[in-house]
Each structure stands twice: as structure tokens, then as C-alpha cells.
Amino acid sequence: MGRNMWFQGEKLWSWGLAAVAVVCCLGTTVVFAPGYMSPDSIEQLRQAMGRTPLTDWHPPVLSLVWRALIAVTGTPSSMAVLQSVVFWGALWVVAWCVWDLTASRAGSLAVLGIGLTPPVLTFVGVVWKDVHAAAALLAACAVAFVGLRLRGRDVPPALRWGLFGLGVLFLAYAMLVRKNVFLAAIPLFVLLVLALWRAPGRRIWALCVAALVAALVVPAVAISRIAHPVETRQGAQIMLDDLVHVLTVEELRSADVPPDLRNRLVAAAEKCRSVGALSDAYWACYERRPDGMARDADGITSLWLSEMGSHAPGYLQYRLRLFTGLLFETGYPYQAGVFPNDLGIEVAHPRLAAGLGAYIGGMGADLRPLFRGWFWLAVALFLTVRPGRGRFSLPIRALGVSSMAYVLGYLPIMPATNYRYVYWSALACTLGLLLLWLDRRPTASTPAASEPARTGSVVTPAGAVTAHHPAEPEEQHQPR
């Protein structure tokens, strides 16, 4: 009788977690309605609505997804709804798996609580590629957690490959929507494979890598050939920063580039120095062309390649100065509502937006390290080096490596010191710290920890789902 009551309570708690996730999803959707937007967001919405041509300055995949959502729903706010659904859905899956693996009500509820912490909640409803990438990476983590949950069970190969395919789609989307997420996605890809196959052989690794490459290449080629986004050569923006901040004005005046470009480089360097703009020269100091950097990119790239080798000390000093700014002077922790626009898009609930701004702003002032890059880099390093030896050590280390790689990856390419550049690291490290706490807390004496759990035709201890087991039958016969 007692055991039946416990199983009923377990089922009710699982449903309770789902209910909490739904309430949180609805709440963030309402508060952020119709989705907070910066100038970048507005520009991508214009492209999604067909007001301006589709370009590759921002990831075309985001604008195309937005365009499809508008075609189906008739409203631009559908993108913010999708973000909330993916974000809270992923957190719910992780919470459900944590509950199944630990029988910890506090731990599983705390997973959902991550979404309400200031450094995470701040951007949940902001339509940015950074947020899309973070939500997609979190969703891939959720799929990996399902794999960890099923490790000691008889799982049909089709289900295993189906879960892997879903996880790869999330990882591929994250990389398509934010190119430098590649560094953060690789550790999660390894986590996904190891979660689904305890001892993957060379054949499994080869198939998995091929699937990831295909998931990246096929949509990229399709977008290029079908949507034909205008090429803007946005990558030259980083080289422009280096040139106008590393070379002297005199060196720029004698640069071997077309006269028009040389004059604009000199003017940009002088203006940046006069206004004190340390980065983002393209927007702050440069005389821009209507077609972006397309016509200037070749000259800027050529000059960068010829000059940076002989200016290596200055280049390193400049990049380190910018990176320390990201770590210790991290700015833009909150996107306040919707940037003024002529599309009729404005905040739906100004008082709720003001309340959210007060919450984020107040907590940011009281707990300033939570919005600083150095803090999350330090946490990422800790999780990487000391993931523990518990059941969650594999995802803890993967989250730490992913977070650390993502932040360090900005060293050569960082255009500004915005908090959104460490947003994924804040989300991943918060989850990693929670998992580390769950691994180190004493095991509760509950039916979940003491009763055997039936997994197909095999009976295993419920708490040993992620412990070391012999390879499953289908894995023993795979070629190495």
C-alpha cells in the first residue's frame, strides 16, 4: 500500500513539474510580449516581414524561421513564444530527468528555478541570436539527459538514434544562428554521444560526426541557394576594429589600399580616438556604405593580413584590453523593451516590463558578479577541473568546458563588452553548479533510492542509472 502511494506521489510530482514549467512559460511570454527587441532584432524582423532584403549580416536562418512563424500565426510575437516554449521545455525535461535519477524534489524544482534567476531570466524573451543559440544548446543538453536517464535500460536502437537526431538538430541550429557557438557545441556533442552510447566505437563516432556535419551543411547550402541572402562580408568588421585601433593614423595614411578606403580608415581611426570608442568601429566611427562591408572587405582583409604580423604586440594588447573589458566591465545586462520602430511593435504590458526591469536592475546592482564575465569564466573553469565523481559528473564537465570555450572564443573576435556574449555561459554554469550540489548532497532515504527500478526485463537499483555498467549488448558487438 505504501509503495503504491509513493508511486502515485512520484507521478503527481512529475505532473507538478510540468505544471510549474507551463506557468513559467506563460508568465515569461506575457511579461516579454511581444518579445523584447534591440535594433538588431528589428532589422531581422524587417527581413522576416519582407520590408528589407534578406542579408547574411545577421544569421538568415533566424529571419527565415521568423518569416515562417509569421506566415503560420500572423503575428511577430510568435518568435518570443517559440523561444519560451523551447527554453522552459528544455528545463522541464532536465528537471524531470533529475527527479527520476535522484528522487530529489528540491533538486528537480531548482532546475526550473534556474529560469527565474536574474542572469538567466533577463534575456529569455529577447529576440536575439545569442538567446536562440543558448536555448538550442540547452535543448541539446535536455536530450542528453534523457539519454543518461535511459542508460541502464533496454532501449531500441531506433529510439537511441532518434534522440541523437533531435539533439543534433538543436546543436546544428545553435551553430547556424551563432557561428562562434561551434566552440560551445562540440563539448555538448560529445556529451550527447556518450549519454546515448556508453562505449561508442569508431563506427558510431564516425556516423555521429557525419550526421552533425550534414545537419550543418545541408541547411546552410539550402538557405544560400534558395533564399539568396545578400552577401555583406560582416566578418571584416572585426578586422576593421583591429586596423583602426592597432595601426597609427600615419600608418593608415600610407596603407596600400584604394584611396577611398584609405581615407575612410584614417577618418575612422581619428574619430574613434576623439570619441573614445575602443571597439565596434564600424558602427561608432566608420563611414558605412549602403551594402555593408561587401565592397570594402577585400581591401580590409588584405591590409589586415599584411600588417597584423608586424604589429603582433599591439594586436595582442588591443585584444586583451577588449577581453578584460568583457570580463570585468561587462555591460548591457538588460534589453529594456522594444527599440522604437515604424513596424508598430511595442511592449504589450509596460507595467510588467517596468517590474521586470526593476528586478533585473536591482539584483544586478546587489549581485554584480552575476553579470560579469569573469565570474562565469571562473565557475566554468571550476566545473571543468572539479566536476566530481557522481552521476552527473559527465554533464557537469561538458557544461564547464562548453562555457569556458564559449567565453574564451571571444578573445579574437569580440566586438563589444555586452553581457549577452556570456549569456550561454551563465545559463550553463548555473545548471552545472546545481548538478554539482545534487551530486554532493546526501542521498535521501526514499523509495526511489531504496526500491529496485524495473528497466525492461532487467532489474537495477534506481540510484545506479548513471553508474558504470558493462556495455549493453548492442554496444558489445559494435566495431571499434
Tab-separated table of C-alpha atoms in Angstrom:
chain	number	residue	atom	x	y	z
A	1	MET	CA	0.000	0.000	0.000
A	2	GLY	CA	2.813	2.387	0.995
A	3	ARG	CA	4.720	1.643	-2.184
A	4	ASN	CA	1.646	2.279	-4.340
A	5	MET	CA	1.093	5.587	-2.577
A	6	TRP	CA	4.717	6.535	-3.255
A	7	PHE	CA	4.400	5.712	-6.944
A	8	GLN	CA	1.259	7.850	-7.100
A	9	GLY	CA	3.149	10.660	-5.400
A	10	GLU	CA	6.009	10.278	-7.891
A	11	LYS	CA	3.585	10.587	-10.789
A	12	LEU	CA	1.912	13.609	-9.222
A	13	TRP	CA	5.288	15.301	-8.731
A	14	SER	CA	6.191	14.721	-12.368
A	15	TRP	CA	2.939	16.346	-13.414
A	16	GLY	CA	3.589	19.128	-10.908
A	17	LEU	CA	6.935	19.902	-12.534
A	18	ALA	CA	5.206	20.089	-15.902
A	19	ALA	CA	2.578	22.442	-14.467
A	20	VAL	CA	5.250	24.728	-12.977
A	21	ALA	CA	7.098	24.802	-16.313
A	22	VAL	CA	3.884	25.715	-18.160
A	23	VAL	CA	3.117	28.521	-15.710
A	24	CYS	CA	6.661	29.892	-16.034
A	25	CYS	CA	6.457	29.681	-19.816
A	26	LEU	CA	3.148	31.549	-19.881
A	27	GLY	CA	4.491	34.116	-17.417
A	28	THR	CA	7.609	34.950	-19.409
A	29	THR	CA	5.600	35.019	-22.629
A	30	VAL	CA	3.220	37.605	-21.144
A	31	VAL	CA	5.894	39.730	-19.459
A	32	PHE	CA	8.131	39.858	-22.534
A	33	ALA	CA	5.261	40.195	-25.044
A	34	PRO	CA	5.605	40.674	-27.968
A	35	GLY	CA	9.277	39.849	-27.439
A	36	TYR	CA	11.849	42.468	-26.472
A	37	MET	CA	13.853	43.727	-29.437
A	38	SER	CA	17.024	45.732	-29.967
A	39	PRO	CA	17.954	47.396	-33.284
A	40	ASP	CA	19.425	44.059	-34.393
A	41	SER	CA	16.121	42.333	-33.645
A	42	ILE	CA	14.130	44.975	-35.504
A	43	GLU	CA	16.372	44.605	-38.556
A	44	GLN	CA	15.860	40.841	-38.590
A	45	LEU	CA	12.115	41.342	-38.198
A	46	ARG	CA	12.141	43.678	-41.204
A	47	GLN	CA	13.801	40.934	-43.217
A	48	ALA	CA	11.336	38.358	-41.925
A	49	MET	CA	8.431	40.581	-42.957
A	50	GLY	CA	9.959	41.275	-46.377
A	51	ARG	CA	10.397	45.001	-45.677
A	52	THR	CA	14.118	44.796	-46.448
A	53	PRO	CA	16.149	42.216	-48.400
A	54	LEU	CA	17.415	39.165	-46.567
A	55	THR	CA	21.135	39.544	-45.777
A	56	ASP	CA	23.800	37.475	-44.087
A	57	TRP	CA	24.881	40.266	-41.711
A	58	HIS	CA	22.748	38.502	-39.119
A	59	PRO	CA	22.067	34.746	-39.422
A	60	PRO	CA	19.491	34.305	-42.209
A	61	VAL	CA	18.123	31.180	-40.534
A	62	LEU	CA	16.630	33.251	-37.704
A	63	SER	CA	14.844	35.607	-40.088
A	64	LEU	CA	13.578	32.669	-42.158
A	65	VAL	CA	12.227	30.865	-39.092
A	66	TRP	CA	10.574	34.111	-38.027
A	67	ARG	CA	9.105	34.527	-41.505
A	68	ALA	CA	7.623	31.023	-41.339
A	69	LEU	CA	6.145	31.677	-37.890
A	70	ILE	CA	4.555	34.933	-39.073
A	71	ALA	CA	3.105	33.112	-42.098
A	72	VAL	CA	1.527	30.497	-39.810
A	73	THR	CA	0.417	32.679	-36.882
A	74	GLY	CA	0.106	36.118	-38.458
A	75	THR	CA	1.990	37.820	-35.623
A	76	PRO	CA	5.668	38.639	-34.987
A	77	SER	CA	5.217	37.810	-31.296
A	78	SER	CA	5.212	34.121	-32.204
A	79	MET	CA	9.027	34.121	-32.148
A	80	ALA	CA	9.165	35.092	-28.474
A	81	VAL	CA	6.566	32.407	-27.745
A	82	LEU	CA	8.697	29.805	-29.507
A	83	GLN	CA	11.750	30.883	-27.501
A	84	SER	CA	9.876	30.480	-24.223
A	85	VAL	CA	8.486	27.094	-25.200
A	86	VAL	CA	11.908	25.725	-26.152
A	87	PHE	CA	13.605	27.228	-23.104
A	88	TRP	CA	11.093	26.074	-20.489
A	89	GLY	CA	10.503	22.793	-22.286
A	90	ALA	CA	14.224	22.026	-22.101
A	91	LEU	CA	14.417	22.965	-18.431
A	92	TRP	CA	11.381	20.771	-17.705
A	93	VAL	CA	12.976	17.766	-19.421
A	94	VAL	CA	16.155	18.252	-17.370
A	95	ALA	CA	14.098	18.668	-14.179
A	96	TRP	CA	12.119	15.509	-14.953
A	97	CYS	CA	15.317	13.527	-15.540
A	98	VAL	CA	16.880	14.905	-12.347
A	99	TRP	CA	13.784	13.845	-10.419
A	100	ASP	CA	13.880	10.382	-11.965
A	101	LEU	CA	17.592	9.939	-11.234
A	102	THR	CA	17.764	11.446	-7.736
A	103	ALA	CA	14.226	11.429	-6.310
A	104	SER	CA	15.024	14.970	-5.131
A	105	ARG	CA	12.001	17.233	-5.183
A	106	ALA	CA	14.114	20.246	-4.217
A	107	GLY	CA	16.680	19.472	-6.921
A	108	SER	CA	14.168	18.983	-9.701
A	109	LEU	CA	12.280	22.139	-8.736
A	110	ALA	CA	15.555	24.065	-8.533
A	111	VAL	CA	16.259	23.168	-12.168
A	112	LEU	CA	13.130	25.071	-13.156
A	113	GLY	CA	14.136	27.850	-10.780
A	114	ILE	CA	17.226	28.460	-12.925
A	115	GLY	CA	14.990	30.166	-15.464
A	116	LEU	CA	13.881	32.727	-12.878
A	117	THR	CA	17.333	33.770	-11.698
A	118	PRO	CA	18.277	37.323	-12.795
A	119	PRO	CA	21.269	36.449	-15.034
A	120	VAL	CA	19.130	33.939	-16.960
A	121	LEU	CA	15.654	35.492	-16.947
A	122	THR	CA	16.997	38.811	-18.251
A	123	PHE	CA	17.147	37.657	-21.891
A	124	VAL	CA	14.663	34.765	-22.058
A	125	GLY	CA	12.171	36.807	-24.074
A	126	VAL	CA	14.632	38.934	-26.082
A	127	VAL	CA	14.724	38.021	-29.772
A	128	TRP	CA	18.454	37.682	-30.252
A	129	LYS	CA	20.634	35.118	-31.968
A	130	ASP	CA	22.525	34.760	-28.682
A	131	VAL	CA	19.317	33.714	-26.916
A	132	HIS	CA	18.349	31.348	-29.721
A	133	ALA	CA	21.759	29.709	-29.528
A	134	ALA	CA	21.562	29.353	-25.745
A	135	ALA	CA	18.059	27.860	-25.872
A	136	ALA	CA	19.092	25.394	-28.579
A	137	LEU	CA	22.186	24.326	-26.629
A	138	LEU	CA	20.046	23.865	-23.517
A	139	ALA	CA	17.609	21.742	-25.532
A	140	ALA	CA	20.504	19.576	-26.730
A	141	CYS	CA	21.548	19.146	-23.082
A	142	ALA	CA	17.994	18.070	-22.269
A	143	VAL	CA	18.169	15.352	-24.926
A	144	ALA	CA	21.486	14.189	-23.433
A	145	PHE	CA	19.833	13.974	-20.016
A	146	VAL	CA	17.151	11.733	-21.463
A	147	GLY	CA	19.967	9.553	-22.750
A	148	LEU	CA	21.534	9.432	-19.267
A	149	ARG	CA	18.167	8.502	-17.801
A	150	LEU	CA	17.787	5.603	-20.246
A	151	ARG	CA	21.357	4.341	-19.892
A	152	GLY	CA	20.601	1.258	-17.806
A	153	ARG	CA	17.511	0.272	-19.758
A	154	ASP	CA	16.706	-1.753	-22.817
A	155	VAL	CA	16.433	0.978	-25.439
A	156	PRO	CA	15.568	0.148	-29.063
A	157	PRO	CA	18.270	1.394	-31.464
A	158	ALA	CA	15.657	3.430	-33.338
A	159	LEU	CA	14.838	5.400	-30.186
A	160	ARG	CA	18.515	5.945	-29.445
A	161	TRP	CA	19.201	7.281	-32.959
A	162	GLY	CA	16.003	9.305	-32.883
A	163	LEU	CA	17.114	11.068	-29.700
A	164	PHE	CA	20.544	11.638	-31.204
A	165	GLY	CA	18.988	13.136	-34.341
A	166	LEU	CA	16.905	15.521	-32.242
A	167	GLY	CA	19.927	16.599	-30.228
A	168	VAL	CA	21.989	17.148	-33.383
A	169	LEU	CA	19.260	19.317	-34.878
A	170	PHE	CA	19.365	21.570	-31.818
A	171	LEU	CA	23.157	21.760	-31.937
A	172	ALA	CA	23.156	22.496	-35.657
A	173	TYR	CA	20.592	25.269	-35.255
A	174	ALA	CA	22.661	26.819	-32.457
A	175	MET	CA	25.716	26.911	-34.733
A	176	LEU	CA	23.766	28.204	-37.715
A	177	VAL	CA	22.250	31.005	-35.696
A	178	ARG	CA	25.529	31.986	-33.991
A	179	LYS	CA	28.730	30.924	-35.770
A	180	ASN	CA	31.120	31.080	-32.811
A	181	VAL	CA	28.833	28.745	-30.835
A	182	PHE	CA	30.781	25.992	-32.585
A	183	LEU	CA	33.269	26.047	-29.693
A	184	ALA	CA	30.490	25.638	-27.135
A	185	ALA	CA	28.615	22.994	-29.125
A	186	ILE	CA	31.452	20.471	-29.503
A	187	PRO	CA	31.601	19.501	-25.792
A	188	LEU	CA	27.816	19.108	-25.797
A	189	PHE	CA	28.026	16.949	-28.911
A	190	VAL	CA	30.457	14.673	-27.079
A	191	LEU	CA	28.098	14.642	-24.083
A	192	LEU	CA	25.195	13.680	-26.334
A	193	VAL	CA	27.058	10.738	-27.876
A	194	LEU	CA	28.409	9.447	-24.557
A	195	ALA	CA	24.999	9.799	-22.922
A	196	LEU	CA	23.309	7.692	-25.602
A	197	TRP	CA	26.120	5.144	-26.112
A	198	ARG	CA	28.098	4.144	-23.056
A	199	ALA	CA	31.147	2.989	-25.052
A	200	PRO	CA	30.731	4.208	-28.647
A	201	GLY	CA	33.083	2.605	-31.133
A	202	ARG	CA	34.731	4.234	-34.106
A	203	ARG	CA	31.792	3.419	-36.346
A	204	ILE	CA	29.342	5.164	-34.003
A	205	TRP	CA	31.611	8.210	-33.716
A	206	ALA	CA	32.013	8.390	-37.494
A	207	LEU	CA	28.260	8.185	-38.066
A	208	CYS	CA	27.559	10.790	-35.386
A	209	VAL	CA	30.130	13.246	-36.739
A	210	ALA	CA	28.802	12.736	-40.269
A	211	ALA	CA	25.272	13.438	-39.042
A	212	LEU	CA	26.386	16.670	-37.345
A	213	VAL	CA	28.231	17.855	-40.459
A	214	ALA	CA	25.217	17.053	-42.641
A	215	ALA	CA	22.897	18.882	-40.242
A	216	LEU	CA	25.091	21.958	-40.651
A	217	VAL	CA	25.932	21.832	-44.349
A	218	VAL	CA	22.546	20.885	-45.823
A	219	PRO	CA	20.524	23.799	-44.353
A	220	ALA	CA	23.372	26.267	-44.960
A	221	VAL	CA	23.550	25.314	-48.634
A	222	ALA	CA	19.765	25.282	-48.945
A	223	ILE	CA	19.478	28.774	-47.460
A	224	SER	CA	22.202	30.085	-49.755
A	225	ARG	CA	20.704	28.616	-52.923
A	226	ILE	CA	17.011	29.102	-52.205
A	227	ALA	CA	16.777	32.281	-50.098
A	228	HIS	CA	19.785	34.017	-51.727
A	229	PRO	CA	20.722	36.291	-48.791
A	230	VAL	CA	22.689	39.380	-49.803
A	231	GLU	CA	26.380	38.905	-49.004
A	232	THR	CA	27.624	41.634	-46.648
A	233	ARG	CA	31.038	40.249	-45.587
A	234	GLN	CA	30.264	41.051	-41.978
A	235	GLY	CA	33.383	39.244	-40.750
A	236	ALA	CA	35.542	42.132	-41.952
A	237	GLN	CA	34.027	44.211	-39.151
A	238	ILE	CA	36.420	42.541	-36.675
A	239	MET	CA	39.436	43.265	-38.905
A	240	LEU	CA	38.311	46.881	-39.207
A	241	ASP	CA	38.415	47.184	-35.425
A	242	ASP	CA	41.938	45.820	-35.356
A	243	LEU	CA	43.184	48.134	-38.104
A	244	VAL	CA	41.857	51.412	-36.732
A	245	HIS	CA	42.895	50.640	-33.145
A	246	VAL	CA	46.265	48.935	-33.681
A	247	LEU	CA	47.759	50.905	-36.569
A	248	THR	CA	48.612	54.570	-36.169
A	249	VAL	CA	46.910	57.232	-38.263
A	250	GLU	CA	50.179	57.797	-40.120
A	251	GLU	CA	50.435	54.095	-40.972
A	252	LEU	CA	46.849	54.095	-42.238
A	253	ARG	CA	47.595	57.125	-44.429
A	254	SER	CA	50.282	55.131	-46.210
A	255	ALA	CA	48.280	51.878	-46.377
A	256	ASP	CA	48.311	50.020	-49.698
A	257	VAL	CA	44.546	50.090	-50.288
A	258	PRO	CA	42.277	52.064	-52.659
A	259	PRO	CA	42.318	55.801	-51.856
A	260	ASP	CA	38.628	55.937	-50.900
A	261	LEU	CA	39.020	53.094	-48.395
A	262	ARG	CA	42.257	54.571	-47.066
A	263	ASN	CA	40.580	57.928	-46.424
A	264	ARG	CA	37.688	56.296	-44.589
A	265	LEU	CA	40.075	54.201	-42.473
A	266	VAL	CA	42.011	57.320	-41.482
A	267	ALA	CA	38.788	59.182	-40.689
A	268	ALA	CA	37.522	56.223	-38.638
A	269	ALA	CA	40.755	55.989	-36.626
A	270	GLU	CA	40.698	59.707	-35.876
A	271	LYS	CA	37.041	59.666	-34.884
A	272	CYS	CA	37.424	56.589	-32.674
A	273	ARG	CA	40.268	58.286	-30.839
A	274	SER	CA	38.341	61.528	-30.425
A	275	VAL	CA	35.160	59.917	-29.077
A	276	GLY	CA	36.979	57.239	-27.083
A	277	ALA	CA	35.409	54.304	-28.930
A	278	LEU	CA	37.516	51.262	-28.050
A	279	SER	CA	35.635	48.825	-30.285
A	280	ASP	CA	32.732	48.445	-32.703
A	281	ALA	CA	34.363	50.931	-35.064
A	282	TYR	CA	32.047	50.006	-37.924
A	283	TRP	CA	29.063	51.478	-36.086
A	284	ALA	CA	30.812	54.120	-33.988
A	285	CYS	CA	33.374	55.652	-36.332
A	286	TYR	CA	33.259	54.272	-39.875
A	287	GLU	CA	31.598	55.895	-42.889
A	288	ARG	CA	29.365	52.983	-43.885
A	289	ARG	CA	28.247	52.025	-47.357
A	290	PRO	CA	24.624	51.036	-48.066
A	291	ASP	CA	25.707	47.479	-48.921
A	292	GLY	CA	27.589	46.954	-45.665
A	293	MET	CA	31.201	45.852	-45.968
A	294	ALA	CA	30.874	43.911	-49.212
A	295	ARG	CA	32.976	46.304	-51.318
A	296	ASP	CA	35.495	47.098	-48.572
A	297	ALA	CA	36.030	43.584	-47.240
A	298	ASP	CA	38.753	42.515	-49.693
A	299	GLY	CA	40.854	45.645	-49.100
A	300	ILE	CA	40.404	45.432	-45.310
A	301	THR	CA	41.259	41.728	-45.267
A	302	SER	CA	44.351	42.245	-47.419
A	303	LEU	CA	45.587	45.109	-45.242
A	304	TRP	CA	44.914	43.132	-42.045
A	305	LEU	CA	46.886	40.130	-43.312
A	306	SER	CA	49.836	42.279	-44.350
A	307	GLU	CA	50.005	44.421	-41.218
A	308	MET	CA	48.980	42.365	-38.167
A	309	GLY	CA	52.058	40.135	-38.330
A	310	SER	CA	54.360	43.110	-37.883
A	311	HIS	CA	52.071	44.598	-35.226
A	312	ALA	CA	51.636	41.420	-33.174
A	313	PRO	CA	52.406	43.024	-29.756
A	314	GLY	CA	49.970	45.865	-30.396
A	315	TYR	CA	47.342	43.455	-31.693
A	316	LEU	CA	47.631	41.213	-28.627
A	317	GLN	CA	47.485	44.189	-26.278
A	318	TYR	CA	44.386	45.535	-28.020
A	319	ARG	CA	42.561	42.201	-27.991
A	320	LEU	CA	43.480	41.539	-24.356
A	321	ARG	CA	42.222	45.019	-23.425
A	322	LEU	CA	38.888	44.299	-25.070
A	323	PHE	CA	38.652	40.873	-23.471
A	324	THR	CA	39.346	42.228	-19.987
A	325	GLY	CA	36.532	44.669	-20.668
A	326	LEU	CA	34.199	41.765	-21.382
A	327	LEU	CA	35.299	40.056	-18.171
A	328	PHE	CA	35.362	42.990	-15.762
A	329	GLU	CA	33.307	45.760	-17.379
A	330	THR	CA	30.537	43.604	-18.784
A	331	GLY	CA	27.704	45.835	-19.913
A	332	TYR	CA	24.205	45.729	-21.385
A	333	PRO	CA	22.784	43.253	-18.829
A	334	TYR	CA	19.195	44.031	-19.794
A	335	GLN	CA	17.350	44.899	-23.002
A	336	ALA	CA	14.666	47.352	-21.963
A	337	GLY	CA	11.598	46.581	-24.045
A	338	VAL	CA	11.361	47.228	-27.773
A	339	PHE	CA	13.575	49.625	-29.710
A	340	PRO	CA	11.492	52.412	-31.344
A	341	ASN	CA	10.444	51.358	-34.827
A	342	ASP	CA	7.980	52.042	-37.629
A	343	LEU	CA	6.582	48.494	-37.670
A	344	GLY	CA	4.025	49.093	-34.928
A	345	ILE	CA	5.884	46.813	-32.487
A	346	GLU	CA	5.861	47.970	-28.877
A	347	VAL	CA	5.805	46.479	-25.393
A	348	ALA	CA	2.403	44.940	-24.670
A	349	HIS	CA	2.475	45.336	-20.878
A	350	PRO	CA	4.582	48.358	-19.842
A	351	ARG	CA	3.995	47.897	-16.098
A	352	LEU	CA	5.122	44.278	-16.199
A	353	ALA	CA	8.140	45.363	-18.227
A	354	ALA	CA	8.934	48.011	-15.606
A	355	GLY	CA	8.662	45.400	-12.863
A	356	LEU	CA	10.997	43.053	-14.734
A	357	GLY	CA	13.452	45.909	-15.267
A	358	ALA	CA	13.380	46.731	-11.553
A	359	TYR	CA	14.004	43.066	-10.654
A	360	ILE	CA	16.902	42.615	-13.063
A	361	GLY	CA	18.374	46.049	-12.387
A	362	GLY	CA	18.103	45.768	-8.604
A	363	MET	CA	19.551	42.280	-8.438
A	364	GLY	CA	22.247	43.282	-10.895
A	365	ALA	CA	23.278	46.132	-8.601
A	366	ASP	CA	23.192	43.966	-5.461
A	367	LEU	CA	24.782	40.887	-7.022
A	368	ARG	CA	27.027	42.492	-9.617
A	369	PRO	CA	29.326	39.455	-10.167
A	370	LEU	CA	26.382	37.512	-11.617
A	371	PHE	CA	26.503	39.851	-14.615
A	372	ARG	CA	30.270	39.826	-15.033
A	373	GLY	CA	32.154	37.662	-17.482
A	374	TRP	CA	34.998	36.880	-15.045
A	375	PHE	CA	32.590	35.230	-12.608
A	376	TRP	CA	31.150	32.797	-15.139
A	377	LEU	CA	34.576	32.067	-16.609
A	378	ALA	CA	35.810	31.193	-13.110
A	379	VAL	CA	32.782	28.962	-12.495
A	380	ALA	CA	33.292	27.284	-15.870
A	381	LEU	CA	36.928	26.561	-15.010
A	382	PHE	CA	35.892	25.117	-11.647
A	383	LEU	CA	33.258	22.849	-13.218
A	384	THR	CA	35.787	21.686	-15.812
A	385	VAL	CA	38.501	20.848	-13.291
A	386	ARG	CA	36.328	19.622	-10.398
A	387	PRO	CA	33.168	18.012	-11.809
A	388	GLY	CA	33.085	15.442	-9.024
A	389	ARG	CA	32.607	11.718	-9.419
A	390	GLY	CA	28.859	11.462	-9.032
A	391	ARG	CA	26.190	10.507	-11.510
A	392	PHE	CA	26.221	13.973	-13.099
A	393	SER	CA	29.998	14.349	-13.488
A	394	LEU	CA	29.802	13.894	-17.273
A	395	PRO	CA	27.272	16.703	-17.940
A	396	ILE	CA	28.911	18.932	-15.316
A	397	ARG	CA	32.270	18.777	-17.077
A	398	ALA	CA	30.666	19.153	-20.512
A	399	LEU	CA	28.814	22.284	-19.358
A	400	GLY	CA	32.013	23.674	-17.848
A	401	VAL	CA	34.116	23.074	-20.960
A	402	SER	CA	31.362	24.437	-23.190
A	403	SER	CA	31.024	27.606	-21.107
A	404	MET	CA	34.751	28.194	-20.872
A	405	ALA	CA	35.322	27.615	-24.591
A	406	TYR	CA	32.491	29.984	-25.471
A	407	VAL	CA	33.849	32.863	-23.389
A	408	LEU	CA	37.488	32.368	-24.422
A	409	GLY	CA	36.404	32.107	-28.048
A	410	TYR	CA	35.521	35.816	-27.966
A	411	LEU	CA	39.152	36.825	-27.377
A	412	PRO	CA	39.988	37.344	-31.088
A	413	ILE	CA	36.532	38.379	-32.326
A	414	MET	CA	34.745	40.334	-29.605
A	415	PRO	CA	33.075	43.476	-30.986
A	416	ALA	CA	31.778	44.859	-27.665
A	417	THR	CA	31.555	44.088	-23.927
A	418	ASN	CA	27.917	43.026	-23.865
A	419	TYR	CA	26.611	40.562	-21.282
A	420	ARG	CA	24.796	38.629	-23.978
A	421	TYR	CA	28.191	37.314	-25.111
A	422	VAL	CA	28.420	35.335	-21.869
A	423	TYR	CA	24.720	34.514	-21.622
A	424	TRP	CA	25.121	30.854	-22.551
A	425	SER	CA	27.932	30.519	-20.030
A	426	ALA	CA	25.749	31.988	-17.269
A	427	LEU	CA	22.938	29.557	-18.084
A	428	ALA	CA	25.201	26.512	-18.442
A	429	CYS	CA	27.264	27.250	-15.321
A	430	THR	CA	24.155	27.790	-13.205
A	431	LEU	CA	22.890	24.378	-14.273
A	432	GLY	CA	26.337	22.855	-13.708
A	433	LEU	CA	26.563	24.235	-10.161
A	434	LEU	CA	23.121	22.861	-9.351
A	435	LEU	CA	24.051	19.410	-10.642
A	436	LEU	CA	27.271	19.516	-8.602
A	437	TRP	CA	25.254	20.320	-5.487
A	438	LEU	CA	22.902	17.422	-6.216
A	439	ASP	CA	25.846	15.061	-6.586
A	440	ARG	CA	27.341	16.126	-3.263
A	441	ARG	CA	24.217	16.183	-1.109
A	442	PRO	CA	23.415	13.079	0.976
A	443	THR	CA	21.149	10.555	-0.744
A	444	ALA	CA	17.632	10.754	0.633
A	445	SER	CA	16.165	7.593	2.152
A	446	THR	CA	13.127	7.301	-0.094
A	447	PRO	CA	11.524	4.531	-2.075
A	448	ALA	CA	13.229	5.964	-5.160
A	449	ALA	CA	16.625	5.356	-3.580
A	450	SER	CA	15.850	2.025	-1.923
A	451	GLU	CA	13.374	0.271	-4.206
A	452	PRO	CA	14.674	-1.527	-7.276
A	453	ALA	CA	13.610	0.023	-10.566
A	454	ARG	CA	12.434	-2.173	-13.411
A	455	THR	CA	14.067	-1.292	-16.709
A	456	GLY	CA	12.585	-3.512	-19.359
A	457	SER	CA	13.339	-7.102	-18.361
A	458	VAL	CA	16.287	-6.094	-16.167
A	459	VAL	CA	16.039	-5.011	-12.543
A	460	THR	CA	18.600	-2.401	-11.459
A	461	PRO	CA	18.891	-0.144	-8.404
A	462	ALA	CA	17.119	3.136	-9.087
A	463	GLY	CA	20.106	5.213	-7.986
A	464	ALA	CA	22.538	3.439	-10.309
A	465	VAL	CA	21.197	4.577	-13.655
A	466	THR	CA	24.312	6.543	-14.498
A	467	ALA	CA	26.829	4.440	-12.631
A	468	HIS	CA	29.396	2.385	-14.546
A	469	HIS	CA	27.803	-0.661	-16.186
A	470	PRO	CA	29.121	-3.182	-18.651
A	471	ALA	CA	28.463	-2.268	-22.257
A	472	GLU	CA	24.975	-3.054	-23.470
A	473	PRO	CA	24.584	-5.993	-25.855
A	474	GLU	CA	24.241	-3.873	-28.988
A	475	GLU	CA	27.385	-1.941	-27.995
A	476	GLN	CA	29.485	-5.062	-27.337
A	477	HIS	CA	29.286	-6.085	-30.975
A	478	GLN	CA	29.995	-2.671	-32.495
A	479	PRO	CA	33.369	-2.436	-34.284
A	480	ARG	CA	35.862	-0.152	-32.560
